Amino acid sequence: MTEYKLLIGGKLVAGEMTMDVINPATEEVLATCPRASPAQLDDAVAAANAAFKGWAKTPLEERRACVMKLADAIDANAADLARLLTQEQGKPLAESSAEMAYTAAFLRYLAGLELTNKIIEDNDNRRVEQRRKPLGVVGLIIPWNFPVLIVAFKLPSALLAGNTVIIKPAPTTPLTTLRLGELCADIFPAGVVNIVTDQNDLGSHMTAHPGIAKISFTGSTETGKKVMAGAASTIKRITLELGGNDAAIVMGDVDPKVVAPGIFGCATMNAGQVCLAIKRVYAHDSIYDELCSELGKLADSAVVDDGLKQGAQIGPLQNKMQYEKVKTFLADAHANGTIVAGGQVEDRPGYFIRPTIVRDITDGTKLVDEEQFGPILPIIRFTDVEDAMERANSSPWGLGGSVWSNDRDKAYELACEMESGTVWINKHLDFGPNIPFGGAKQSGIGVEFAEEGLHEFTQLQVINEAR
């Protein structure tokens, strides 16, 4: 059986405990992996702090080169990593392979950014310089939907800025991250990158730990509130990328046959387990019936299967807890809407739910008002677009949204009205490392990606000198 180890202080070590990892396509134990104790977390924090001063003084180009080497190592091991990711996460192998490619691309782009000092003023009276300094030890708390890619959202910026890190993957998807730890052990100085696993019991220790200067967390809004509360005890810096209930507003001037594939794909990628996925569609009355029909055809034809099988388009839900949660949304769909396609779980081992399209449903229902994080899409009818926008904006979340229309000026006008961190026009889920990403309202605090995201891992310092 393959052996997995934690990475603490440059050494691959066993956990003081172990835990089983379940393959969501079979419900069978995929592997037994280490589980860190609070004492081992403390060891990782101590190792990261011991490495911090040396890493912060390491020339920027050397730090950059290390991150670039990690990208090369991921490329060299991409096939094995992708297969393991599919086995522990559930997504089809094609999506896992894409995740590896995007991971390497994010590492390279973000590691290529510059950290330069800025002269604000320089005259006969004074010289004022703005500098960016590292914070110290940064805790990266990673969710289970993109357990490798989201590491690459955070790690390169944290390291390029001169911080050391502790990565904590989700307990249901730790294996591929532990494999990354083996690659990191050969690339980074001891203590610069540490990886610990848990059973959702070390998060509170990390957020309140006096030896950790910042937490970068991606996950649910409810857990984000706990991270924020825990970080308050030490006034810890935080970046929170939280839940979303992204609305797509589809105007009456579009061809449903043209837009349906894009909407369906952006709602069901990774079995709908994407924070920025389309979670609800507001469709104009004039194209409502046809759009529901086209989306239903796509759902009926989708291949739902084990992600390792050839042709699988949609895999299982990642874990049993999420599977049971999504089934409550399925029940709500049956109770408060009309099922166009899907509507049932697969009669087989694994956490499979067929993609489901729901019409004749409206705001005030569980499926529309809450984030389902699964392959169930409600389609809400509207006649007045301003009313639709008001309902879309009534959500406490504001991560992303989209407007679909052939009238570019009107679409832009509506996009500006949408209360979300990112708004797309005639597309959804289009993002990249060069585009700042952050949520509005209860969808998060702070920014990831691009220069703005890099600055989140720094302390602004101003040097004001008399002349």
GROMACS .gro file of N, CA and C in nm, residues 47-70 111 115 134-138 155-165 184 187-194 457:
model
  156
   47ALA      N    1   0.880   2.516   1.306
   47ALA     CA    2   0.971   2.499   1.192
   47ALA      C    3   0.956   2.613   1.093
   48ALA      N    4   0.832   2.653   1.068
   48ALA     CA    5   0.809   2.764   0.974
   48ALA      C    6   0.866   2.894   1.027
   49ASN      N    7   0.851   2.918   1.157
   49ASN     CA    8   0.907   3.040   1.216
   49ASN      C    9   1.059   3.038   1.213
   50ALA      N   10   1.117   2.920   1.237
   50ALA     CA   11   1.263   2.908   1.234
   50ALA      C   12   1.317   2.934   1.094
   51ALA      N   13   1.241   2.897   0.992
   51ALA     CA   14   1.286   2.915   0.855
   51ALA      C   15   1.257   3.055   0.801
   52PHE      N   16   1.172   3.129   0.869
   52PHE     CA   17   1.121   3.254   0.811
   52PHE      C   18   1.230   3.357   0.783
   53LYS      N   19   1.315   3.385   0.879
   53LYS     CA   20   1.413   3.492   0.859
   53LYS      C   21   1.505   3.463   0.741
   54GLY      N   22   1.550   3.339   0.733
   54GLY     CA   23   1.637   3.302   0.621
   54GLY      C   24   1.567   3.312   0.488
   55TRP      N   25   1.441   3.264   0.482
   55TRP     CA   26   1.365   3.268   0.357
   55TRP      C   27   1.334   3.412   0.317
   56ALA      N   28   1.297   3.496   0.414
   56ALA     CA   29   1.265   3.636   0.385
   56ALA      C   30   1.388   3.709   0.329
   57LYS      N   31   1.509   3.669   0.373
   57LYS     CA   32   1.631   3.733   0.325
   57LYS      C   33   1.684   3.671   0.196
   58THR      N   34   1.627   3.559   0.157
   58THR     CA   35   1.667   3.496   0.032
   58THR      C   36   1.630   3.588  -0.084
   59PRO      N   37   1.719   3.612  -0.178
   59PRO     CA   38   1.686   3.701  -0.291
   59PRO      C   39   1.557   3.659  -0.361
   60LEU      N   40   1.484   3.757  -0.405
   60LEU     CA   41   1.355   3.733  -0.470
   60LEU      C   42   1.369   3.634  -0.585
   61GLU      N   43   1.472   3.646  -0.663
   61GLU     CA   44   1.488   3.558  -0.779
   61GLU      C   45   1.507   3.413  -0.736
   62GLU      N   46   1.570   3.390  -0.622
   62GLU     CA   47   1.587   3.253  -0.573
   62GLU      C   48   1.455   3.197  -0.523
   63ARG      N   49   1.377   3.281  -0.457
   63ARG     CA   50   1.244   3.235  -0.414
   63ARG      C   51   1.158   3.203  -0.536
   64ARG      N   52   1.165   3.290  -0.634
   64ARG     CA   53   1.090   3.268  -0.757
   64ARG      C   54   1.132   3.137  -0.823
   65ALA      N   55   1.260   3.111  -0.828
   65ALA     CA   56   1.311   2.990  -0.893
   65ALA      C   57   1.260   2.864  -0.824
   66CYS      N   58   1.250   2.866  -0.693
   66CYS     CA   59   1.199   2.750  -0.621
   66CYS      C   60   1.054   2.720  -0.659
   67VAL      N   61   0.972   2.824  -0.667
   67VAL     CA   62   0.832   2.804  -0.705
   67VAL      C   63   0.823   2.753  -0.848
   68MET      N   64   0.907   2.806  -0.935
   68MET     CA   65   0.909   2.758  -1.073
   68MET      C   66   0.948   2.610  -1.080
   69LYS      N   67   1.041   2.568  -0.994
   69LYS     CA   68   1.079   2.426  -0.990
   69LYS      C   69   0.962   2.339  -0.947
   70LEU      N   70   0.880   2.390  -0.854
   70LEU     CA   71   0.762   2.314  -0.813
   70LEU      C   72   0.667   2.298  -0.931
  111ALA      N   73   0.440   3.342  -0.943
  111ALA     CA   74   0.580   3.350  -0.903
  111ALA      C   75   0.656   3.452  -0.988
  115LEU      N   76   0.784   4.241  -0.676
  115LEU     CA   77   0.761   4.314  -0.551
  115LEU      C   78   0.860   4.431  -0.550
  134PRO      N   79   0.734   4.078   0.411
  134PRO     CA   80   0.659   3.955   0.443
  134PRO      C   81   0.599   3.963   0.583
  135LEU      N   82   0.495   3.884   0.603
  135LEU     CA   83   0.423   3.884   0.731
  135LEU      C   84   0.484   3.788   0.832
  136GLY      N   85   0.531   3.672   0.784
  136GLY     CA   86   0.581   3.567   0.874
  136GLY      C   87   0.531   3.432   0.830
  137VAL      N   88   0.469   3.359   0.920
  137VAL     CA   89   0.413   3.227   0.887
  137VAL      C   90   0.268   3.244   0.842
  138VAL      N   91   0.234   3.183   0.730
  138VAL     CA   92   0.099   3.192   0.675
  138VAL      C   93   0.036   3.054   0.675
  155LEU      N   94  -0.017   2.961  -0.250
  155LEU     CA   95   0.122   2.930  -0.217
  155LEU      C   96   0.225   3.018  -0.288
  156PRO      N   97   0.216   3.036  -0.420
  156PRO     CA   98   0.322   3.113  -0.485
  156PRO      C   99   0.332   3.257  -0.437
  157SER      N  100   0.218   3.321  -0.414
  157SER     CA  101   0.221   3.459  -0.365
  157SER      C  102   0.277   3.466  -0.224
  158ALA      N  103   0.236   3.372  -0.140
  158ALA     CA  104   0.288   3.371  -0.003
  158ALA      C  105   0.439   3.353  -0.001
  159LEU      N  106   0.490   3.261  -0.082
  159LEU     CA  107   0.633   3.233  -0.084
  159LEU      C  108   0.712   3.343  -0.153
  160LEU      N  109   0.661   3.396  -0.263
  160LEU     CA  110   0.731   3.503  -0.333
  160LEU      C  111   0.747   3.624  -0.242
  161ALA      N  112   0.647   3.651  -0.159
  161ALA     CA  113   0.653   3.765  -0.068
  161ALA      C  114   0.753   3.744   0.044
  162GLY      N  115   0.801   3.621   0.063
  162GLY     CA  116   0.900   3.594   0.166
  162GLY      C  117   0.846   3.528   0.291
  163ASN      N  118   0.719   3.485   0.286
  163ASN     CA  119   0.660   3.415   0.399
  163ASN      C  120   0.694   3.266   0.395
  164THR      N  121   0.681   3.199   0.507
  164THR     CA  122   0.681   3.053   0.512
  164THR      C  123   0.538   3.007   0.536
  165VAL      N  124   0.508   2.881   0.504
  165VAL     CA  125   0.368   2.840   0.502
  165VAL      C  126   0.345   2.706   0.570
  184CYS      N  127   0.780   1.922  -0.266
  184CYS     CA  128   0.831   2.041  -0.198
  184CYS      C  129   0.954   2.011  -0.113
  187ILE      N  130   1.266   2.062  -0.294
  187ILE     CA  131   1.285   2.190  -0.362
  187ILE      C  132   1.312   2.305  -0.265
  188PHE      N  133   1.235   2.312  -0.155
  188PHE     CA  134   1.242   2.428  -0.066
  188PHE      C  135   1.331   2.399   0.055
  189PRO      N  136   1.393   2.502   0.110
  189PRO     CA  137   1.467   2.484   0.236
  189PRO      C  138   1.375   2.432   0.345
  190ALA      N  139   1.433   2.359   0.440
  190ALA     CA  140   1.354   2.299   0.549
  190ALA      C  141   1.271   2.405   0.621
  191GLY      N  142   1.143   2.375   0.640
  191GLY     CA  143   1.055   2.462   0.716
  191GLY      C  144   0.983   2.567   0.635
  192VAL      N  145   1.023   2.588   0.510
  192VAL     CA  146   0.957   2.690   0.429
  192VAL      C  147   0.816   2.648   0.392
  193VAL      N  148   0.799   2.520   0.355
  193VAL     CA  149   0.667   2.465   0.326
  193VAL      C  150   0.643   2.345   0.419
  194ASN      N  151   0.532   2.349   0.490
  194ASN     CA  152   0.494   2.241   0.581
  194ASN      C  153   0.351   2.199   0.547
  457PHE      N  154  -0.034   3.918   0.100
  457PHE     CA  155   0.062   3.841   0.180
  457PHE      C  156   0.178   3.928   0.227
   0.00000   0.00000   0.00000
